[in-house]
Coordinates of C-alpha atoms in Angstrom, one line a residue:
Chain V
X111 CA -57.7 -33.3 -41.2
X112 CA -57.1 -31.2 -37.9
X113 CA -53.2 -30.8 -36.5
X114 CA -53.0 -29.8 -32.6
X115 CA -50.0 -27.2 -33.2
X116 CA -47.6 -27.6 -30.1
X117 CA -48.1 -25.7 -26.7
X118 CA -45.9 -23.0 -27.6
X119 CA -45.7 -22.9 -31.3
X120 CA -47.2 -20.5 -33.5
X121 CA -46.2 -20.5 -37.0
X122 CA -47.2 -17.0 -37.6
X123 CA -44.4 -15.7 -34.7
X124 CA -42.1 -17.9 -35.2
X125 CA -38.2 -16.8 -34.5
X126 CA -40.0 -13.8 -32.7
X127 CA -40.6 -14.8 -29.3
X128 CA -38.6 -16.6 -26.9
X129 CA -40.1 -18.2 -24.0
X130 CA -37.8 -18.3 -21.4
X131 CA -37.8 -18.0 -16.9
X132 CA -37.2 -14.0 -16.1
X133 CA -34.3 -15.0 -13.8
X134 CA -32.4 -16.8 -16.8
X135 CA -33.4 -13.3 -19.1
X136 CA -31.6 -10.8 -16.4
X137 CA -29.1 -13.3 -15.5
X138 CA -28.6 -13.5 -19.1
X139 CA -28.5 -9.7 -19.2
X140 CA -26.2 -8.8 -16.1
X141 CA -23.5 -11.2 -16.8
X142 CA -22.9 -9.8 -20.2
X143 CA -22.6 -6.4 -19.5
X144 CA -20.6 -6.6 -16.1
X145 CA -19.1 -2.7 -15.9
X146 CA -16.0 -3.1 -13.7
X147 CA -14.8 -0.5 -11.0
X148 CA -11.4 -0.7 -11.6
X149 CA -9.7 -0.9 -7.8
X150 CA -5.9 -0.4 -9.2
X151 CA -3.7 -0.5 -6.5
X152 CA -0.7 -1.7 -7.4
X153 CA 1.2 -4.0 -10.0
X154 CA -2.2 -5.9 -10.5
X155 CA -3.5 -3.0 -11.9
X156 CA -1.4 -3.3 -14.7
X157 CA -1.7 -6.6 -15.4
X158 CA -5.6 -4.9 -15.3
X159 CA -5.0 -2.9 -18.2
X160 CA -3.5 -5.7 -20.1
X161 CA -6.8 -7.3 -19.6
X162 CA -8.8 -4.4 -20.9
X163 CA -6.3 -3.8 -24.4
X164 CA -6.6 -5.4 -27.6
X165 CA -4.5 -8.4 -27.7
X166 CA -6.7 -10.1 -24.7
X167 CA -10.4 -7.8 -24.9
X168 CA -12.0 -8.1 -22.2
X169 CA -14.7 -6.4 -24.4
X170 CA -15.4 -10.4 -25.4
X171 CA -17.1 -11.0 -22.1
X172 CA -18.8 -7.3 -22.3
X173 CA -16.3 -5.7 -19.6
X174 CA -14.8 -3.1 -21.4
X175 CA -16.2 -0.7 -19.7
X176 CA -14.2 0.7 -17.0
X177 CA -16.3 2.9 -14.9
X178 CA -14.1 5.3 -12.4
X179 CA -17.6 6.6 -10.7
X180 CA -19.2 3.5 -8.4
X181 CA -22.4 4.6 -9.3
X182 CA -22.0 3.1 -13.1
X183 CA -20.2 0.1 -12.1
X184 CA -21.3 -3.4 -11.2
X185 CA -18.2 -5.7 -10.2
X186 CA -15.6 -4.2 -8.0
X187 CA -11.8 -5.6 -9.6
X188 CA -9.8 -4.7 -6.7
X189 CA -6.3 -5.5 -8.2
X190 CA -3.2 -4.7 -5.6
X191 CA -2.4 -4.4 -2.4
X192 CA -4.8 -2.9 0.2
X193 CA -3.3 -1.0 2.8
X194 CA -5.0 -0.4 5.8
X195 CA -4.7 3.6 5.0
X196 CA -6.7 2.6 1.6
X197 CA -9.0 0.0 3.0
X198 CA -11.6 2.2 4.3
X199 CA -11.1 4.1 0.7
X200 CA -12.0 0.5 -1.4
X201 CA -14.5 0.0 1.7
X202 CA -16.4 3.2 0.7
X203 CA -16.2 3.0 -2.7
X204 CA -17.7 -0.5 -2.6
X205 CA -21.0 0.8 -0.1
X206 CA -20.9 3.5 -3.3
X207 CA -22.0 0.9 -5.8
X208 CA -26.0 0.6 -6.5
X209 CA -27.2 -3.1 -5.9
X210 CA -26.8 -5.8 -7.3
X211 CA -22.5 -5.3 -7.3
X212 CA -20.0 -7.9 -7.1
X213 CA -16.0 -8.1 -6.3
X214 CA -13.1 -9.9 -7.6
X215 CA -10.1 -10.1 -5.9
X216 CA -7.5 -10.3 -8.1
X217 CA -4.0 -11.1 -7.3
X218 CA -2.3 -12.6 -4.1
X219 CA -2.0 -9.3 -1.7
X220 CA -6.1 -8.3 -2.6
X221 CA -6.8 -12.3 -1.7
X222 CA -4.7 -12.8 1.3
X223 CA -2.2 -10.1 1.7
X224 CA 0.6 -11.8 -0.3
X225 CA 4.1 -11.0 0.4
X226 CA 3.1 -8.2 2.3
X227 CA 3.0 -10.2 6.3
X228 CA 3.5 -6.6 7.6
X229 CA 1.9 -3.8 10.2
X230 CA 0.4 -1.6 7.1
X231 CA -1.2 -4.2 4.9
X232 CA -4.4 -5.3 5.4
X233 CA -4.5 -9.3 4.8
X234 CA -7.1 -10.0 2.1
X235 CA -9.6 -7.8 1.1
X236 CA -12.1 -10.4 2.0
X237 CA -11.9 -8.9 5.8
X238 CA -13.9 -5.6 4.3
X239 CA -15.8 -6.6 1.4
X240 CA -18.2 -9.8 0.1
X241 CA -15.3 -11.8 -2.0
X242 CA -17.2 -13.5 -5.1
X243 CA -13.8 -14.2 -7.2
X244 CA -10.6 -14.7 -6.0
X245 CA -7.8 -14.9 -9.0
X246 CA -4.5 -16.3 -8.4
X247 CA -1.3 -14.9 -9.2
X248 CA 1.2 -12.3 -8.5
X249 CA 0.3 -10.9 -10.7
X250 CA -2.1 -13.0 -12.2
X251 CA -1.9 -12.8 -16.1
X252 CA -4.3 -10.9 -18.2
X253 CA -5.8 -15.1 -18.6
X254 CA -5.9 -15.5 -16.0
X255 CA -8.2 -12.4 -15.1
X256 CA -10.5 -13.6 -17.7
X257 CA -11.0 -16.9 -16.4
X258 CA -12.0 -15.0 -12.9
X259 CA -14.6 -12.8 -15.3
X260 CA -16.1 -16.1 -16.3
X261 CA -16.2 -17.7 -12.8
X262 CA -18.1 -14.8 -11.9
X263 CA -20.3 -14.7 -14.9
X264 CA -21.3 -18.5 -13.8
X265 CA -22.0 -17.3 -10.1
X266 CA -24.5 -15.1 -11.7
X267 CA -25.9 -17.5 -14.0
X268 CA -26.9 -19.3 -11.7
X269 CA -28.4 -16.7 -9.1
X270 CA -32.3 -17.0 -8.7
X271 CA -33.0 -13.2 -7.5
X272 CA -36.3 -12.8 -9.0
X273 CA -37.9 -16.1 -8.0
X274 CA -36.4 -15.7 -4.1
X275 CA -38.0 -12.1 -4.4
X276 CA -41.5 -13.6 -5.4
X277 CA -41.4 -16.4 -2.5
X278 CA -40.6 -13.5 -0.6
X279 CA -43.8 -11.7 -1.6
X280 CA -46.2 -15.4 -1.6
X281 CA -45.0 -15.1 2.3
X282 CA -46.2 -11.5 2.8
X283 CA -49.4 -11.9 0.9
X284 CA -50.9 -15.1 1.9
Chain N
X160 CA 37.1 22.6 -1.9
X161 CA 37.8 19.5 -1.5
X162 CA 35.3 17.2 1.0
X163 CA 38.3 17.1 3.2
X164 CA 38.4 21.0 3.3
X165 CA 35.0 20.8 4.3
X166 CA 34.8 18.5 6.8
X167 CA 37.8 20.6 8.4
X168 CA 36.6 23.7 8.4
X169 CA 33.5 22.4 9.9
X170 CA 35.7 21.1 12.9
X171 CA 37.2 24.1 12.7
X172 CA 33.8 25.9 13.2
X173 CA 32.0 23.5 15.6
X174 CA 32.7 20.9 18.4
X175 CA 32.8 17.4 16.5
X176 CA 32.1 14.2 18.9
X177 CA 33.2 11.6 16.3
X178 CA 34.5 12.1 12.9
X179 CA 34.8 9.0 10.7
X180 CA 36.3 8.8 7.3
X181 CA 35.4 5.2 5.4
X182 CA 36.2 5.0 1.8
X183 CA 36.6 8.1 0.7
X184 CA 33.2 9.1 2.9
X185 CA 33.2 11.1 5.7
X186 CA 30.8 11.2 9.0
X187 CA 30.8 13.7 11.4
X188 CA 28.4 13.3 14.5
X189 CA 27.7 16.4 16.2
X190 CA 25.7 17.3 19.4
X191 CA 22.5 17.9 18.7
X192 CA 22.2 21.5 19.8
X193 CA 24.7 22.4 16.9
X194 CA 23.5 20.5 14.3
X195 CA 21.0 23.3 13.0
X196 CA 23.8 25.5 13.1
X197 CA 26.4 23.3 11.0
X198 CA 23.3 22.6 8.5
X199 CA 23.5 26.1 7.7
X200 CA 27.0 26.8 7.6
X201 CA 27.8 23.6 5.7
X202 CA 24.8 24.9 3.1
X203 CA 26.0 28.8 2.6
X204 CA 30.1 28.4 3.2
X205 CA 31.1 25.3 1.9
X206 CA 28.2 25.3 -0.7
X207 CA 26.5 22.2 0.2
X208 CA 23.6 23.2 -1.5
X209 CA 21.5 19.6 -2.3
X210 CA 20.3 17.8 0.9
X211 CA 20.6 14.0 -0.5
X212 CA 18.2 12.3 2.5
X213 CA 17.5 12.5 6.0
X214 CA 16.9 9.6 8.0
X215 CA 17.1 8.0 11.5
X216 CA 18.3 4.9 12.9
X217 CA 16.6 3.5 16.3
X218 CA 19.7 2.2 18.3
X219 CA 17.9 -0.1 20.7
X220 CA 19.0 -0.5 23.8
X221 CA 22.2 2.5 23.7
X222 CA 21.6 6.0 25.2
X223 CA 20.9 8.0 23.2
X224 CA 18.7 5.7 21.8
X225 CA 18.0 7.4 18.3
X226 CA 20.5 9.1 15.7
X227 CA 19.2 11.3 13.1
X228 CA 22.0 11.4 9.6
X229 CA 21.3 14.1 7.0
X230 CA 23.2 13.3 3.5
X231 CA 24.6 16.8 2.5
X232 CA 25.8 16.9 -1.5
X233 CA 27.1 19.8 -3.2
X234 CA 26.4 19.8 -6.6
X235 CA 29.2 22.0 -8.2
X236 CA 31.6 20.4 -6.3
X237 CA 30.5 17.0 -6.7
X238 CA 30.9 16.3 -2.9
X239 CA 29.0 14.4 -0.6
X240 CA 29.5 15.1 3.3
X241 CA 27.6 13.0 6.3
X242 CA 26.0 15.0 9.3
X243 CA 24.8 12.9 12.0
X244 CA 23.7 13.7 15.4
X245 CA 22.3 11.7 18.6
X246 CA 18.8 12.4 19.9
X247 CA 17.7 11.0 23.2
X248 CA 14.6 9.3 24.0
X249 CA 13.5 11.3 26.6
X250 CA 14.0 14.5 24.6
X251 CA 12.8 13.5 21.0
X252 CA 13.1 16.9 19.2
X253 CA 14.9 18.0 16.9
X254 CA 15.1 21.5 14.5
X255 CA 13.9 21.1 11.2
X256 CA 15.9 21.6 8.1
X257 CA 13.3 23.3 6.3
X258 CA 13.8 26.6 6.0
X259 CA 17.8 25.6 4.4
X260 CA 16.3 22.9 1.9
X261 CA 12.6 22.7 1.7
X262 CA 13.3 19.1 0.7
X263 CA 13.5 18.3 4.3
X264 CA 9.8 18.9 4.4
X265 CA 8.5 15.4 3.6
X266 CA 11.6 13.6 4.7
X267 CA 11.1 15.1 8.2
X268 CA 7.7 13.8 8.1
X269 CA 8.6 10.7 7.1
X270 CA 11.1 10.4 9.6
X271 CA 8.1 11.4 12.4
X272 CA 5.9 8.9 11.2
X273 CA 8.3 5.9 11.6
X274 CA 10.6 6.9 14.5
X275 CA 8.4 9.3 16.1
X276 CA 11.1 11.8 16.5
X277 CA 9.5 15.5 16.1
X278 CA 10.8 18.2 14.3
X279 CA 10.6 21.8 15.9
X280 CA 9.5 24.4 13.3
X281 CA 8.4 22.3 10.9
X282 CA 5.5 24.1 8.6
X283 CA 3.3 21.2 8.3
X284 CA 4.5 18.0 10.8
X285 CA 2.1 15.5 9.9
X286 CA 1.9 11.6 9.3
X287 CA 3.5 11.1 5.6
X288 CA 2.6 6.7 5.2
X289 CA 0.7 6.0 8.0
X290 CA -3.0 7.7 8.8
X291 CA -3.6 10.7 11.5
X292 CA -4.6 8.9 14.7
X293 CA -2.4 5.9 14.3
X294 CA -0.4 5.5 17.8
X295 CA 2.3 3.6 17.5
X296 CA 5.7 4.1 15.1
X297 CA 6.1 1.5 13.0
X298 CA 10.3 1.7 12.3
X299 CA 11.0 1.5 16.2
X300 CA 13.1 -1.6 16.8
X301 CA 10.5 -2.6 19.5
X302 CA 7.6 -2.5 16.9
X303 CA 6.8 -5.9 15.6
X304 CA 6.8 -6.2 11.9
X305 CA 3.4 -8.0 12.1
X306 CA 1.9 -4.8 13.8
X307 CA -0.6 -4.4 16.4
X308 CA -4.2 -4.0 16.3
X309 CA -5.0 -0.1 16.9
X310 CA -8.8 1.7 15.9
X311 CA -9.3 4.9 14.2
X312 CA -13.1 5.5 14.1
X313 CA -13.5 6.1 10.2
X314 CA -10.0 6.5 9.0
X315 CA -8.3 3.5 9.6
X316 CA -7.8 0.1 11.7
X317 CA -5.6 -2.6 11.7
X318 CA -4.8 -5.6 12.8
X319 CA -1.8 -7.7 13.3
X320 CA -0.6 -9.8 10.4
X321 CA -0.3 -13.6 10.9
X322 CA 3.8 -14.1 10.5
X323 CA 4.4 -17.8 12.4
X324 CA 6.2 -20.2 10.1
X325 CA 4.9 -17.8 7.4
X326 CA 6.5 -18.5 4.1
X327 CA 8.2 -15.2 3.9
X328 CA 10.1 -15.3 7.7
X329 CA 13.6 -16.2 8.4
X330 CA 13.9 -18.0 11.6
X331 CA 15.7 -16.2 14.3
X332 CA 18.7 -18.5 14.9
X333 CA 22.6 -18.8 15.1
X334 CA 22.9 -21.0 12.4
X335 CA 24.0 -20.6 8.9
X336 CA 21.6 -18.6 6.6
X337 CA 21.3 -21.4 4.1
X338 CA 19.2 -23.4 7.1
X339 CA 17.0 -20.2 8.2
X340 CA 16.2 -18.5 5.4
X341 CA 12.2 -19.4 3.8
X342 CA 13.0 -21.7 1.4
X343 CA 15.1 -24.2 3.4
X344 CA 12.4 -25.4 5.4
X345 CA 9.6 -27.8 4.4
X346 CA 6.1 -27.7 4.6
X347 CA 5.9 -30.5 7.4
X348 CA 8.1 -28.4 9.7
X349 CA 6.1 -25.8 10.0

């Protein structure tokens, strides 16, 4: 008696390979190992660090790494106010970042300028930089951060870079 | 010495326009072209050896217009003496402090930044808060606290801040404070 084995189904691989879209696999990839530039600029910042410590890890969603050089970093957590004498600093350090980068703005004054309705604060860093997350609060609890993390590792889910970049090429070559 | 020794022998010494004595402080305003003078007598004779603060007030609308105070403390005596002087729009310069306590240093530059007041032999007079290139001065009482838009080529810009009916703004009115202040109004006022 002859059995037609399924489509993709091989007994002799089995729990070896994984069939899956290459958009889902670096999606997959990218939103687990986000390394954030840490953009501490004021109280936010510290709320920040209570983030990264043990009691609420942000080492769960793979974000532990705190990279002070742009070049390492992938997701821009500008926490604090931005002055206008430190926005072309955040601005700079954000064109420093290699492709593909993201930004959360955590915190009232990074979101809107906050409190601060005043001649030296710039209101919302949003008027410089491509916004993906914006996190309540002033200062928005460690939580509170988290659930921003997760918004953003959604967002990425959900991005279809690889299959935009081969209609891109069908266009050019046909 | 007492701070009441002090102050006299700086009256003694110099030409006081206006002395004022409010508990247990005292304040005495000198012409400007003395006030260098006093600085240093006040620091090696009576020993005021600690300068507290420095700082101006922008008296709109009066002439002279600005006032620079300088906060004089002695430490071994435990004293704390008041040195003001009157600075005029039109001449905006005053001597710097530096060379008696090098403290002055970034206090003169912080007074520069705000009131745009400059200080004449100053090592370094440069912008303390705000960036080089920025043209206006920020603590002047005709200065609006939401700013205005100015454009330093890669340093800095900025923009003025929207503050109409803003949650944060007292109204400007001759009514009591409970009925200006933010968190008497509504939302549907505003």
């Amino acid at each position: 008696m002859v059995t037609t084995a399924p489509a993709a189904y091989d007994s002799k691989v089995e729990g070896n390979i994984i069939f899956s879209r290459l958009d889902a696999c670096i999606n997959w990839m990218r939103k687990n190992s986000l390394w954030p530039m840490p953009m501490g600029l004021a109280c936010c910042a510290i709320e920040m660090m209570a983030a990264a410590c043990a009691r609420y890890d942000i080492a769960r969603f793979g974000a532990e790494v705190m990279r002070f050089s742009p070049r390492q970093s992938d997701v821009m957590i500008v926490a604090g106010t931005v002055t206008y004498k430190m926005a072309l600093a955040v601005k700079r350090i954000y064109d420093q970042m290699p492709e593909p980068k993201w930004v959360i703005a955590m915190g009232a004054c990074a979101s809107s300028g906050g409190m601060y309705r005043s001649y030296a604060v710039l209101q919302g860093i949003d008027r410089l930089l491509p916004v993906d997350v914006y996190v309540s609060g002033c200062p928005p609890r460690p939580e509170a951060l988290l659930e921003g993390l997760m918004k953003l590792q959604q967002k990425i889910e959900r991005e279809k870079a690889f299959s935009d970049q081969k209609k891109e090429l069908q266009g050019v070559f046909s | 010495m007492s701070l009441d020794e002090a102050a006299s022998r700086l009256q003694e010494q110099f030409h006081i326009i206006q002395r004022i004595d409010f508990r247990g402080e005292i304040s005495l305003e000198l012409p400007l072209e003395l006030l260098e003078q006093a600085c240093k007598f006040a620091k090696e004779q009576l020993g005021f050896n600690f300068l507290t603060d420095l700082s101006s007030v922008d008296n709109f609308g009066d002439e002279p217009r600005f006032e620079v105070v300088y906060e004089l403390y002695s430490l071994e005596r435990n004293i704390h003496l008041r040195l003001k002087a009157r600075v005029s729009e039109d001449h905006l310069e005053v001597p710097s402090v530096t060379h008696l306590w090098p403290t002055a240093n970034w206090h003169e530059r912080e007074v520069y930044d705000m009131m745009g007041i400059r200080f004449s032999g100053h090592p370094d007079l440069r912008r303390i808060l705000m960036w080089e290139g920025y043209p206006y001065y920020p603590l002047r009482k005709d200065f609006p606290l939401e700013g205005k838009s100015s454009n330093t080529p890669d340093v800095a810009f900025s923009e003025p801040a929207p503050l109409a009916g803003g949650p944060f703004v007292t109204l400007p009115s001759p009514g009591h404070i409970k009925d200006r202040e933010p968190r008497a109004r509504h939302a549907e006022d505003q």
